[in-house]
Amino acid sequence: MRLKTSLSKEAKHKELVSCVGWTSADELYSCSDDHQILKWNLLTGETSLVVKLSDDIYPIDLHWFPKNIGNRKQTQAEMFVLTSSDGKFHLISKLGRLEKSVEAHSGAVLAGRWNYEGTALVTGSPVYSVAWGPDSEKILYPVGRQLIIKPLQPSSKALQWKAHDGIILSVDWNSVNDIILSAGEDCKYKVWDSYGRLLFNSTPHEYPITSISWAPDGELFAVGSFHTLRLCDKTGWSYALEKPNTGGIFSIAWSVDGTQIAGACGNGHVIFAHVVEQHWEWKNFEVTLTKRRAMQVRNVINDAVDLLDFRDRVIKATLNYGHLVVSTSLQCYLFSTKNWNTPLIFDLKEGTVSLILQSERHFLLVDGGSFFLYSYEGRLLSSPKVPGMRTDTLNERNVSLSNDTIAVKDKADEKSVYLFDALSGKPLGDGKPFLHKMEILQIALDQGGSVNERKMAFIDKNRDLYITPVRKYGKEQKSVKIGSMVHTLAWNDMSNILCGLQEYRILVWYYPSVVYVDKDLLSKTILEKEGSEFSKTPQIVSFVGNRVTVRRSDGSLVHTNISPYPAILHGYVSFSKWDDAVRLCRFVKEQPLWSCLAAMAIANKEMTTAQVAYAAVGQIDKVQYISSIIDLPSKESRLAHIHMFSGNLQDAEAVLLQAGLTYQAIQLNIDSYNWERALELAVRHKTHVDTVLAYRKKYLDDFNKKETNKRFLQYAEGVEVDWEKITAKIEMELLKEKERVSGTLSSTTLRSSVSTHY
């Protein structure tokens, strides 16, 4: 990736250009010490005078009033704030009319910024730069060498730390990734998190860094200095360095679509730069943005090259699942990797696409203020509605897509995630979002398996990794912790295999759903690989097939391969090829694979295969329990004990009660020492109260304890415990269950059962 810069032959301004600001993707305003405000039209190449300010107004900073995202009528900003050296800020319309001037400070107003909603304005003197926090509840500003984050609530304490060895000249705070940039006279730029922790520290430049600015989507930022313009990744490393003849670059502004940069230059020029040579990879295909309206596709297997031309400027693109999705300023192009010559093209609703996500069957566009789900045939499938959502703050870490589900993290309440059915666009379940106990940093939906097995993995503020089902009908969604100190995660593109990075380690969960089947097997199904070559703060770029691609903090890509056998096992199980799965495990002879098969077999109620797998991992007690489950007379009892095996007592009880097997449900709770529930069921169904009391007494006698529970004492007064009668009743219940399976209970059997009982 690099910047393609352009400068006019002659400077349009006669003095230093102090600030620039975009009204749309193709129109820019610039202000200069020559008291002129100029308008630049990039489509026609024309530059025109908007207004000549009075001689006592020297402009310093400019910021356009934010657009109402998603409002089709307002495609451009209509008013901007201009700060000046006389202590005032001025509200000026797009036509150049001075609407209002306000006496703000006793010294020069060096900075002015609207918040994201346009409901508040902050100005600074003698503060060189200022930025709003993502929620518009905090402001960031420098004082000398210190950075200060000040909450707007009067009772809240400000966060302050020494950030540079020289005076800080420029700051920015991105609303998407919540990361802070700073630059100063020590010739360095730095990257911080919102708690003041240093994420990146650049090497010293030749001259002080006078400007720094985030791209709208938070993936890139630009750095300006004397005769210097640099393009950087969000983690701090540099993509490209340009040395234009500009003098100092005092202000940098990104276009709304994030494809262009404008810089205010000390020699009277305005420099424009376009981001080109962006790169996308998928399997054996490489796609490169060679020009603003052109791409090159290369097949690395046969070295075939295809050229793709577009009518308008390319804004966003993704390559995955055999399809290239490209959005321009007006249209969306769909290419298949099997045929690059005939794309499917449709017009966009808004033309301001900020995010594209792909799954195997369809893709999601975040366009303007709305979500749009399309098939790869270009058909609109759904448009989920998220209440009060600012879509300009979304990225791949807080939106996820699978074949049947859409997950969106709520930026207003970062503990909650909205879940939607992909095809209908309707909220899942009762429509309430999934809630976690603390803020969520990243979410991801798995891509394989059936709809009812869909899982979401997420990392919370403590860097703990959780997994939760998203379609748990009628029950509370239960999230289970499966890892800690995880910085980033990614699901495999086809199989439900999860990859995560800890510091200097890579972890692969071959079957994360094992926690809902047998938690004891979790540690046996995890691959841990040493990852010192990843350095600090690496990010997973992709997890395709059996290859994980990781980008290090210096920008280099590192590839690591995992065993292909777990994915093959997932494939066999999805098609119920249990014999093939057993043969694969016997061939590979690895404990993690056998452990995965054991859990998969239990989850699919394939008990014979589960016996073989548990025997292979040496868990003989579970083999014996599975044998006892197989010998149970009714399928309801077998299903209930499978739930018990997985620790789901409530589900097991519900299965038995629904089948009319009341005694078995009571005995299930007795075996689990869930005494109060066992007594509650016996009293409610008016049966086996004496059985519960008998087992309770035997339990207490074994431990030389006396009954203290008031309910048990109450019922013990009127019930006589006779073990012979209880044993007879139990035998009759079991006999009834067997007869129920083989057919209706015969009268002879009934008579014999009754006589035995009495």
Short mmCIF file of N, CA, C and O in Angstrom, two decimals, residues 341-451:
data_model
loop_
_atom_site.label_atom_id
_atom_site.label_comp_id
_atom_site.label_asym_id
_atom_site.label_seq_id
_atom_site.Cartn_x
_atom_site.Cartn_y
_atom_site.Cartn_z
N ASN A 341 -14.54 -12.02 -15.87
CA ASN A 341 -14.92 -11.16 -17.01
C ASN A 341 -16.32 -10.58 -16.91
O ASN A 341 -16.61 -9.53 -17.49
N THR A 342 -17.21 -11.26 -16.21
CA THR A 342 -18.62 -10.81 -16.19
C THR A 342 -19.09 -10.61 -14.76
O THR A 342 -19.72 -11.48 -14.16
N PRO A 343 -18.78 -9.45 -14.16
CA PRO A 343 -19.24 -9.20 -12.79
C PRO A 343 -20.73 -8.90 -12.75
O PRO A 343 -21.32 -8.44 -13.72
N LEU A 344 -21.32 -9.16 -11.61
CA LEU A 344 -22.69 -8.75 -11.37
C LEU A 344 -22.64 -7.37 -10.71
O LEU A 344 -21.91 -7.18 -9.74
N ILE A 345 -23.40 -6.42 -11.22
CA ILE A 345 -23.32 -5.03 -10.76
C ILE A 345 -24.70 -4.57 -10.32
O ILE A 345 -25.70 -4.81 -11.00
N PHE A 346 -24.77 -3.91 -9.15
CA PHE A 346 -26.03 -3.28 -8.74
C PHE A 346 -25.72 -1.95 -8.06
O PHE A 346 -24.62 -1.74 -7.53
N ASP A 347 -26.70 -1.04 -8.10
CA ASP A 347 -26.54 0.29 -7.50
C ASP A 347 -26.67 0.21 -5.99
O ASP A 347 -27.47 -0.57 -5.45
N LEU A 348 -25.89 1.04 -5.31
CA LEU A 348 -25.93 1.09 -3.86
C LEU A 348 -27.03 2.02 -3.38
O LEU A 348 -27.40 2.98 -4.07
N LYS A 349 -27.54 1.75 -2.19
CA LYS A 349 -28.61 2.58 -1.63
C LYS A 349 -28.10 3.97 -1.27
O LYS A 349 -28.72 4.98 -1.58
N GLU A 350 -26.93 4.01 -0.59
CA GLU A 350 -26.41 5.29 -0.10
C GLU A 350 -25.12 5.70 -0.80
O GLU A 350 -24.86 6.87 -0.99
N GLY A 351 -24.28 4.72 -1.12
CA GLY A 351 -23.01 5.03 -1.76
C GLY A 351 -21.90 5.41 -0.79
O GLY A 351 -20.90 5.99 -1.20
N THR A 352 -22.09 5.09 0.50
CA THR A 352 -21.05 5.39 1.49
C THR A 352 -20.75 4.12 2.30
O THR A 352 -20.94 4.08 3.51
N VAL A 353 -20.31 3.07 1.63
CA VAL A 353 -20.05 1.79 2.28
C VAL A 353 -18.84 1.92 3.21
O VAL A 353 -17.76 2.34 2.80
N SER A 354 -19.05 1.56 4.48
CA SER A 354 -17.96 1.64 5.46
C SER A 354 -17.45 0.28 5.88
O SER A 354 -16.38 0.18 6.49
N LEU A 355 -18.19 -0.80 5.54
CA LEU A 355 -17.77 -2.14 5.96
C LEU A 355 -18.41 -3.19 5.06
O LEU A 355 -19.59 -3.08 4.69
N ILE A 356 -17.61 -4.20 4.68
CA ILE A 356 -18.11 -5.36 3.93
C ILE A 356 -17.67 -6.62 4.67
O ILE A 356 -16.50 -6.78 4.99
N LEU A 357 -18.62 -7.51 4.94
CA LEU A 357 -18.31 -8.80 5.55
C LEU A 357 -18.86 -9.91 4.66
O LEU A 357 -19.96 -9.77 4.11
N GLN A 358 -18.11 -11.02 4.55
CA GLN A 358 -18.53 -12.13 3.71
C GLN A 358 -18.71 -13.40 4.53
O GLN A 358 -17.99 -13.63 5.50
N SER A 359 -19.68 -14.22 4.12
CA SER A 359 -19.78 -15.59 4.59
C SER A 359 -19.87 -16.47 3.34
O SER A 359 -19.79 -15.98 2.21
N GLU A 360 -20.04 -17.77 3.54
CA GLU A 360 -20.01 -18.68 2.39
C GLU A 360 -21.16 -18.41 1.42
O GLU A 360 -20.99 -18.50 0.21
N ARG A 361 -22.34 -18.03 1.95
CA ARG A 361 -23.53 -17.91 1.09
C ARG A 361 -23.92 -16.48 0.74
O ARG A 361 -24.61 -16.26 -0.25
N HIS A 362 -23.51 -15.51 1.56
CA HIS A 362 -23.91 -14.13 1.28
C HIS A 362 -22.94 -13.15 1.91
O HIS A 362 -21.98 -13.55 2.57
N PHE A 363 -23.20 -11.85 1.71
CA PHE A 363 -22.30 -10.83 2.27
C PHE A 363 -23.12 -9.67 2.80
O PHE A 363 -24.27 -9.43 2.40
N LEU A 364 -22.51 -8.93 3.74
CA LEU A 364 -23.18 -7.83 4.44
C LEU A 364 -22.50 -6.52 4.10
O LEU A 364 -21.27 -6.41 4.17
N LEU A 365 -23.30 -5.53 3.73
CA LEU A 365 -22.80 -4.17 3.49
C LEU A 365 -23.32 -3.25 4.59
O LEU A 365 -24.51 -3.28 4.92
N VAL A 366 -22.43 -2.44 5.16
CA VAL A 366 -22.85 -1.35 6.03
C VAL A 366 -22.76 -0.09 5.17
O VAL A 366 -21.68 0.41 4.88
N ASP A 367 -23.92 0.39 4.74
CA ASP A 367 -23.99 1.47 3.76
C ASP A 367 -24.81 2.61 4.36
O ASP A 367 -25.99 2.44 4.65
N GLY A 368 -24.16 3.78 4.55
CA GLY A 368 -24.86 4.88 5.20
C GLY A 368 -25.16 4.51 6.64
O GLY A 368 -24.28 4.13 7.41
N GLY A 369 -26.41 4.56 7.03
CA GLY A 369 -26.80 4.21 8.39
C GLY A 369 -27.48 2.87 8.49
O GLY A 369 -28.13 2.59 9.49
N SER A 370 -27.35 2.01 7.49
CA SER A 370 -28.12 0.77 7.45
C SER A 370 -27.26 -0.44 7.14
O SER A 370 -26.15 -0.32 6.59
N PHE A 371 -27.81 -1.63 7.49
CA PHE A 371 -27.20 -2.91 7.14
C PHE A 371 -27.98 -3.52 5.97
O PHE A 371 -29.22 -3.52 5.97
N PHE A 372 -27.26 -4.07 4.99
CA PHE A 372 -27.90 -4.72 3.86
C PHE A 372 -27.22 -6.07 3.62
O PHE A 372 -26.00 -6.13 3.43
N LEU A 373 -28.01 -7.15 3.63
CA LEU A 373 -27.49 -8.48 3.37
C LEU A 373 -27.87 -8.90 1.96
O LEU A 373 -29.06 -8.90 1.61
N TYR A 374 -26.86 -9.23 1.14
CA TYR A 374 -27.09 -9.61 -0.25
C TYR A 374 -26.59 -11.03 -0.49
O TYR A 374 -25.62 -11.49 0.15
N SER A 375 -27.24 -11.72 -1.44
CA SER A 375 -26.70 -12.99 -1.93
C SER A 375 -25.64 -12.68 -2.98
O SER A 375 -25.53 -11.54 -3.46
N TYR A 376 -24.86 -13.68 -3.35
CA TYR A 376 -23.83 -13.48 -4.37
C TYR A 376 -24.42 -13.37 -5.78
O TYR A 376 -23.70 -13.19 -6.75
N GLU A 377 -25.76 -13.49 -5.86
CA GLU A 377 -26.46 -13.19 -7.13
C GLU A 377 -26.94 -11.75 -7.15
O GLU A 377 -27.62 -11.33 -8.10
N GLY A 378 -26.62 -10.98 -6.10
CA GLY A 378 -27.00 -9.57 -6.05
C GLY A 378 -28.40 -9.31 -5.54
O GLY A 378 -28.90 -8.19 -5.63
N ARG A 379 -29.05 -10.32 -4.95
CA ARG A 379 -30.41 -10.16 -4.45
C ARG A 379 -30.37 -9.70 -2.99
O ARG A 379 -29.67 -10.28 -2.17
N LEU A 380 -31.14 -8.66 -2.68
CA LEU A 380 -31.23 -8.18 -1.31
C LEU A 380 -32.03 -9.17 -0.48
O LEU A 380 -33.19 -9.44 -0.78
N LEU A 381 -31.41 -9.71 0.58
CA LEU A 381 -32.06 -10.72 1.40
C LEU A 381 -32.73 -10.12 2.63
O LEU A 381 -33.85 -10.50 2.99
N SER A 382 -32.06 -9.19 3.30
CA SER A 382 -32.63 -8.59 4.50
C SER A 382 -31.91 -7.30 4.83
O SER A 382 -30.83 -7.02 4.28
N SER A 383 -32.51 -6.53 5.73
CA SER A 383 -31.90 -5.29 6.19
C SER A 383 -32.19 -5.13 7.69
O SER A 383 -33.16 -4.50 8.08
N PRO A 384 -31.36 -5.76 8.54
CA PRO A 384 -31.60 -5.71 9.99
C PRO A 384 -31.56 -4.27 10.51
O PRO A 384 -30.78 -3.45 10.04
N LYS A 385 -32.40 -4.00 11.50
CA LYS A 385 -32.46 -2.68 12.10
C LYS A 385 -31.89 -2.75 13.53
O LYS A 385 -32.39 -3.50 14.35
N VAL A 386 -30.86 -1.95 13.77
CA VAL A 386 -30.26 -1.89 15.10
C VAL A 386 -30.63 -0.54 15.70
O VAL A 386 -30.24 0.50 15.18
N PRO A 387 -31.37 -0.54 16.81
CA PRO A 387 -31.85 0.75 17.35
C PRO A 387 -30.71 1.63 17.85
O PRO A 387 -29.84 1.20 18.61
N GLY A 388 -30.71 2.89 17.37
CA GLY A 388 -29.76 3.89 17.87
C GLY A 388 -28.31 3.61 17.57
O GLY A 388 -27.44 4.11 18.28
N MET A 389 -28.02 2.83 16.53
CA MET A 389 -26.65 2.44 16.24
C MET A 389 -25.96 3.45 15.33
O MET A 389 -26.50 3.86 14.31
N ARG A 390 -24.74 3.87 15.74
CA ARG A 390 -23.90 4.69 14.86
C ARG A 390 -23.05 3.75 14.02
O ARG A 390 -22.06 3.18 14.47
N THR A 391 -23.45 3.55 12.76
CA THR A 391 -22.77 2.55 11.93
C THR A 391 -21.36 2.98 11.54
O THR A 391 -20.56 2.13 11.14
N ASP A 392 -21.03 4.28 11.66
CA ASP A 392 -19.68 4.71 11.30
C ASP A 392 -18.64 4.26 12.32
O ASP A 392 -17.43 4.40 12.09
N THR A 393 -19.08 3.69 13.44
CA THR A 393 -18.14 3.22 14.46
C THR A 393 -17.90 1.71 14.38
O THR A 393 -17.23 1.15 15.24
N LEU A 394 -18.44 1.05 13.36
CA LEU A 394 -18.37 -0.41 13.28
C LEU A 394 -17.17 -0.87 12.46
O LEU A 394 -16.78 -0.24 11.49
N ASN A 395 -16.60 -2.01 12.87
CA ASN A 395 -15.56 -2.66 12.09
C ASN A 395 -15.67 -4.17 12.26
O ASN A 395 -16.63 -4.67 12.85
N GLU A 396 -14.67 -4.92 11.75
CA GLU A 396 -14.76 -6.38 11.77
C GLU A 396 -14.68 -6.96 13.17
O GLU A 396 -15.03 -8.13 13.37
N ARG A 397 -14.24 -6.20 14.15
CA ARG A 397 -14.15 -6.71 15.51
C ARG A 397 -15.49 -6.64 16.24
O ARG A 397 -15.67 -7.35 17.24
N ASN A 398 -16.41 -5.80 15.78
CA ASN A 398 -17.69 -5.70 16.48
C ASN A 398 -18.91 -6.01 15.61
O ASN A 398 -20.04 -5.79 16.03
N VAL A 399 -18.68 -6.54 14.41
CA VAL A 399 -19.76 -7.08 13.58
C VAL A 399 -19.28 -8.42 13.03
O VAL A 399 -18.13 -8.55 12.62
N SER A 400 -20.16 -9.43 13.04
CA SER A 400 -19.78 -10.74 12.51
C SER A 400 -20.94 -11.33 11.74
O SER A 400 -22.11 -11.07 12.05
N LEU A 401 -20.61 -12.14 10.72
CA LEU A 401 -21.60 -12.72 9.83
C LEU A 401 -21.33 -14.20 9.62
O LEU A 401 -20.18 -14.60 9.41
N SER A 402 -22.39 -15.02 9.71
CA SER A 402 -22.31 -16.42 9.30
C SER A 402 -23.43 -16.68 8.29
O SER A 402 -24.17 -15.76 7.93
N ASN A 403 -23.59 -17.92 7.85
CA ASN A 403 -24.60 -18.22 6.84
C ASN A 403 -26.02 -17.95 7.32
O ASN A 403 -26.92 -17.75 6.50
N ASP A 404 -26.23 -17.94 8.63
CA ASP A 404 -27.60 -17.82 9.14
C ASP A 404 -27.78 -16.76 10.21
O ASP A 404 -28.88 -16.51 10.66
N THR A 405 -26.69 -16.13 10.65
CA THR A 405 -26.77 -15.22 11.79
C THR A 405 -25.92 -13.97 11.57
O THR A 405 -24.86 -14.05 10.94
N ILE A 406 -26.40 -12.83 12.07
CA ILE A 406 -25.64 -11.58 12.08
C ILE A 406 -25.51 -11.15 13.55
O ILE A 406 -26.49 -11.14 14.29
N ALA A 407 -24.30 -10.81 13.97
CA ALA A 407 -24.05 -10.34 15.33
C ALA A 407 -23.45 -8.94 15.26
O ALA A 407 -22.52 -8.69 14.49
N VAL A 408 -24.00 -8.01 16.06
CA VAL A 408 -23.54 -6.62 16.07
C VAL A 408 -23.36 -6.19 17.52
O VAL A 408 -24.32 -6.22 18.31
N LYS A 409 -22.15 -5.79 17.88
CA LYS A 409 -21.91 -5.29 19.24
C LYS A 409 -22.47 -3.88 19.37
O LYS A 409 -22.29 -3.05 18.49
N ASP A 410 -23.13 -3.64 20.48
CA ASP A 410 -23.72 -2.32 20.73
C ASP A 410 -22.64 -1.38 21.26
O ASP A 410 -22.07 -1.60 22.32
N LYS A 411 -22.34 -0.32 20.50
CA LYS A 411 -21.29 0.61 20.93
C LYS A 411 -21.76 1.49 22.10
O LYS A 411 -20.95 1.99 22.86
N ALA A 412 -23.06 1.66 22.24
CA ALA A 412 -23.57 2.45 23.35
C ALA A 412 -23.46 1.68 24.67
O ALA A 412 -23.14 2.26 25.70
N ASP A 413 -23.73 0.39 24.62
CA ASP A 413 -23.56 -0.48 25.79
C ASP A 413 -22.68 -1.66 25.36
O ASP A 413 -23.17 -2.62 24.78
N GLU A 414 -21.40 -1.56 25.63
CA GLU A 414 -20.45 -2.52 25.07
C GLU A 414 -20.48 -3.88 25.75
O GLU A 414 -19.69 -4.75 25.43
N LYS A 415 -21.42 -4.07 26.67
CA LYS A 415 -21.61 -5.39 27.26
C LYS A 415 -22.62 -6.22 26.49
O LYS A 415 -22.82 -7.40 26.79
N SER A 416 -23.29 -5.62 25.51
CA SER A 416 -24.39 -6.30 24.82
C SER A 416 -24.10 -6.48 23.34
O SER A 416 -23.39 -5.69 22.71
N VAL A 417 -24.69 -7.57 22.78
CA VAL A 417 -24.53 -7.91 21.37
C VAL A 417 -25.91 -8.21 20.80
O VAL A 417 -26.65 -9.06 21.35
N TYR A 418 -26.28 -7.53 19.72
CA TYR A 418 -27.54 -7.81 19.04
C TYR A 418 -27.35 -8.97 18.07
O TYR A 418 -26.37 -9.02 17.33
N LEU A 419 -28.32 -9.90 18.06
CA LEU A 419 -28.25 -11.09 17.22
C LEU A 419 -29.47 -11.12 16.30
O LEU A 419 -30.61 -10.95 16.76
N PHE A 420 -29.23 -11.35 15.00
CA PHE A 420 -30.30 -11.33 14.01
C PHE A 420 -30.26 -12.60 13.16
O PHE A 420 -29.18 -13.16 12.91
N ASP A 421 -31.45 -13.03 12.74
CA ASP A 421 -31.52 -14.07 11.71
C ASP A 421 -31.12 -13.44 10.39
O ASP A 421 -31.67 -12.40 9.99
N ALA A 422 -30.16 -14.05 9.69
CA ALA A 422 -29.60 -13.43 8.49
C ALA A 422 -30.65 -13.27 7.39
O ALA A 422 -30.74 -12.21 6.75
N LEU A 423 -31.44 -14.29 7.13
CA LEU A 423 -32.34 -14.26 5.98
C LEU A 423 -33.57 -13.38 6.20
O LEU A 423 -34.04 -12.73 5.28
N SER A 424 -34.08 -13.31 7.44
CA SER A 424 -35.26 -12.50 7.70
C SER A 424 -34.91 -11.11 8.23
O SER A 424 -35.70 -10.18 8.11
N GLY A 425 -33.72 -10.97 8.82
CA GLY A 425 -33.33 -9.70 9.42
C GLY A 425 -33.98 -9.43 10.76
O GLY A 425 -33.79 -8.36 11.35
N LYS A 426 -34.72 -10.41 11.29
CA LYS A 426 -35.41 -10.23 12.57
C LYS A 426 -34.51 -10.64 13.73
O LYS A 426 -33.68 -11.53 13.59
N PRO A 427 -34.68 -9.99 14.89
CA PRO A 427 -33.87 -10.37 16.06
C PRO A 427 -34.14 -11.81 16.47
O PRO A 427 -35.26 -12.32 16.33
N LEU A 428 -33.12 -12.46 17.00
CA LEU A 428 -33.28 -13.84 17.45
C LEU A 428 -33.95 -13.88 18.82
O LEU A 428 -33.81 -12.96 19.63
N GLY A 429 -34.68 -14.97 19.07
CA GLY A 429 -35.29 -15.18 20.37
C GLY A 429 -36.32 -14.12 20.70
O GLY A 429 -37.18 -13.78 19.88
N ASP A 430 -36.22 -13.57 21.92
CA ASP A 430 -37.19 -12.56 22.36
C ASP A 430 -36.82 -11.15 21.93
O ASP A 430 -37.47 -10.18 22.33
N GLY A 431 -35.79 -11.03 21.11
CA GLY A 431 -35.39 -9.72 20.60
C GLY A 431 -34.43 -8.95 21.48
O GLY A 431 -33.91 -7.92 21.08
N LYS A 432 -34.18 -9.47 22.69
CA LYS A 432 -33.25 -8.79 23.59
C LYS A 432 -31.82 -9.15 23.21
O LYS A 432 -31.55 -10.27 22.79
N PRO A 433 -30.89 -8.21 23.38
CA PRO A 433 -29.50 -8.52 23.04
C PRO A 433 -28.87 -9.48 24.05
O PRO A 433 -29.34 -9.61 25.18
N PHE A 434 -27.81 -10.15 23.60
CA PHE A 434 -27.02 -10.98 24.51
C PHE A 434 -26.24 -10.05 25.44
O PHE A 434 -25.66 -9.06 25.00
N LEU A 435 -26.23 -10.36 26.73
CA LEU A 435 -25.57 -9.51 27.72
C LEU A 435 -24.45 -10.26 28.41
O LEU A 435 -24.62 -11.42 28.81
N HIS A 436 -23.30 -9.61 28.52
CA HIS A 436 -22.16 -10.16 29.24
C HIS A 436 -21.93 -9.32 30.49
O HIS A 436 -22.46 -8.20 30.61
N LYS A 437 -21.15 -9.83 31.43
CA LYS A 437 -20.97 -9.12 32.70
C LYS A 437 -20.03 -7.92 32.59
O LYS A 437 -20.02 -7.06 33.47
N MET A 438 -19.22 -7.86 31.52
CA MET A 438 -18.35 -6.70 31.33
C MET A 438 -18.20 -6.39 29.85
O MET A 438 -18.73 -7.10 28.99
N GLU A 439 -17.46 -5.30 29.54
CA GLU A 439 -17.37 -4.82 28.17
C GLU A 439 -16.73 -5.88 27.25
O GLU A 439 -15.77 -6.56 27.64
N ILE A 440 -17.28 -5.99 26.04
CA ILE A 440 -16.79 -6.95 25.05
C ILE A 440 -15.90 -6.21 24.04
O ILE A 440 -16.27 -5.14 23.55
N LEU A 441 -14.75 -6.79 23.75
CA LEU A 441 -13.80 -6.15 22.81
C LEU A 441 -13.93 -6.67 21.39
O LEU A 441 -13.78 -5.91 20.44
N GLN A 442 -14.17 -7.97 21.22
CA GLN A 442 -14.23 -8.56 19.88
C GLN A 442 -15.23 -9.70 19.86
O GLN A 442 -15.32 -10.47 20.83
N ILE A 443 -15.99 -9.81 18.76
CA ILE A 443 -16.94 -10.92 18.60
C ILE A 443 -16.67 -11.62 17.28
O ILE A 443 -16.13 -11.02 16.34
N ALA A 444 -17.03 -12.91 17.20
CA ALA A 444 -16.87 -13.66 15.95
C ALA A 444 -17.81 -14.86 15.98
O ALA A 444 -17.84 -15.61 16.96
N LEU A 445 -18.58 -15.06 14.90
CA LEU A 445 -19.47 -16.21 14.74
C LEU A 445 -18.74 -17.33 14.03
O LEU A 445 -17.97 -17.09 13.10
N ASP A 446 -19.00 -18.59 14.47
CA ASP A 446 -18.40 -19.71 13.75
C ASP A 446 -19.08 -19.88 12.40
O ASP A 446 -20.19 -19.40 12.17
N GLN A 447 -18.41 -20.56 11.48
CA GLN A 447 -18.86 -20.60 10.08
C GLN A 447 -19.40 -21.96 9.63
O GLN A 447 -20.02 -22.06 8.59
N GLY A 448 -19.12 -23.02 10.38
CA GLY A 448 -19.56 -24.35 9.98
C GLY A 448 -20.74 -24.82 10.81
O GLY A 448 -21.24 -24.12 11.68
N GLY A 449 -21.19 -26.06 10.53
CA GLY A 449 -22.26 -26.66 11.32
C GLY A 449 -23.64 -26.16 10.96
O GLY A 449 -23.83 -25.35 10.05
N SER A 450 -24.63 -26.64 11.71
CA SER A 450 -26.02 -26.31 11.43
C SER A 450 -26.43 -25.04 12.16
O SER A 450 -25.70 -24.50 13.00
N VAL A 451 -27.64 -24.57 11.83
CA VAL A 451 -28.16 -23.33 12.40
C VAL A 451 -28.26 -23.42 13.93
O VAL A 451 -27.86 -22.51 14.65
#
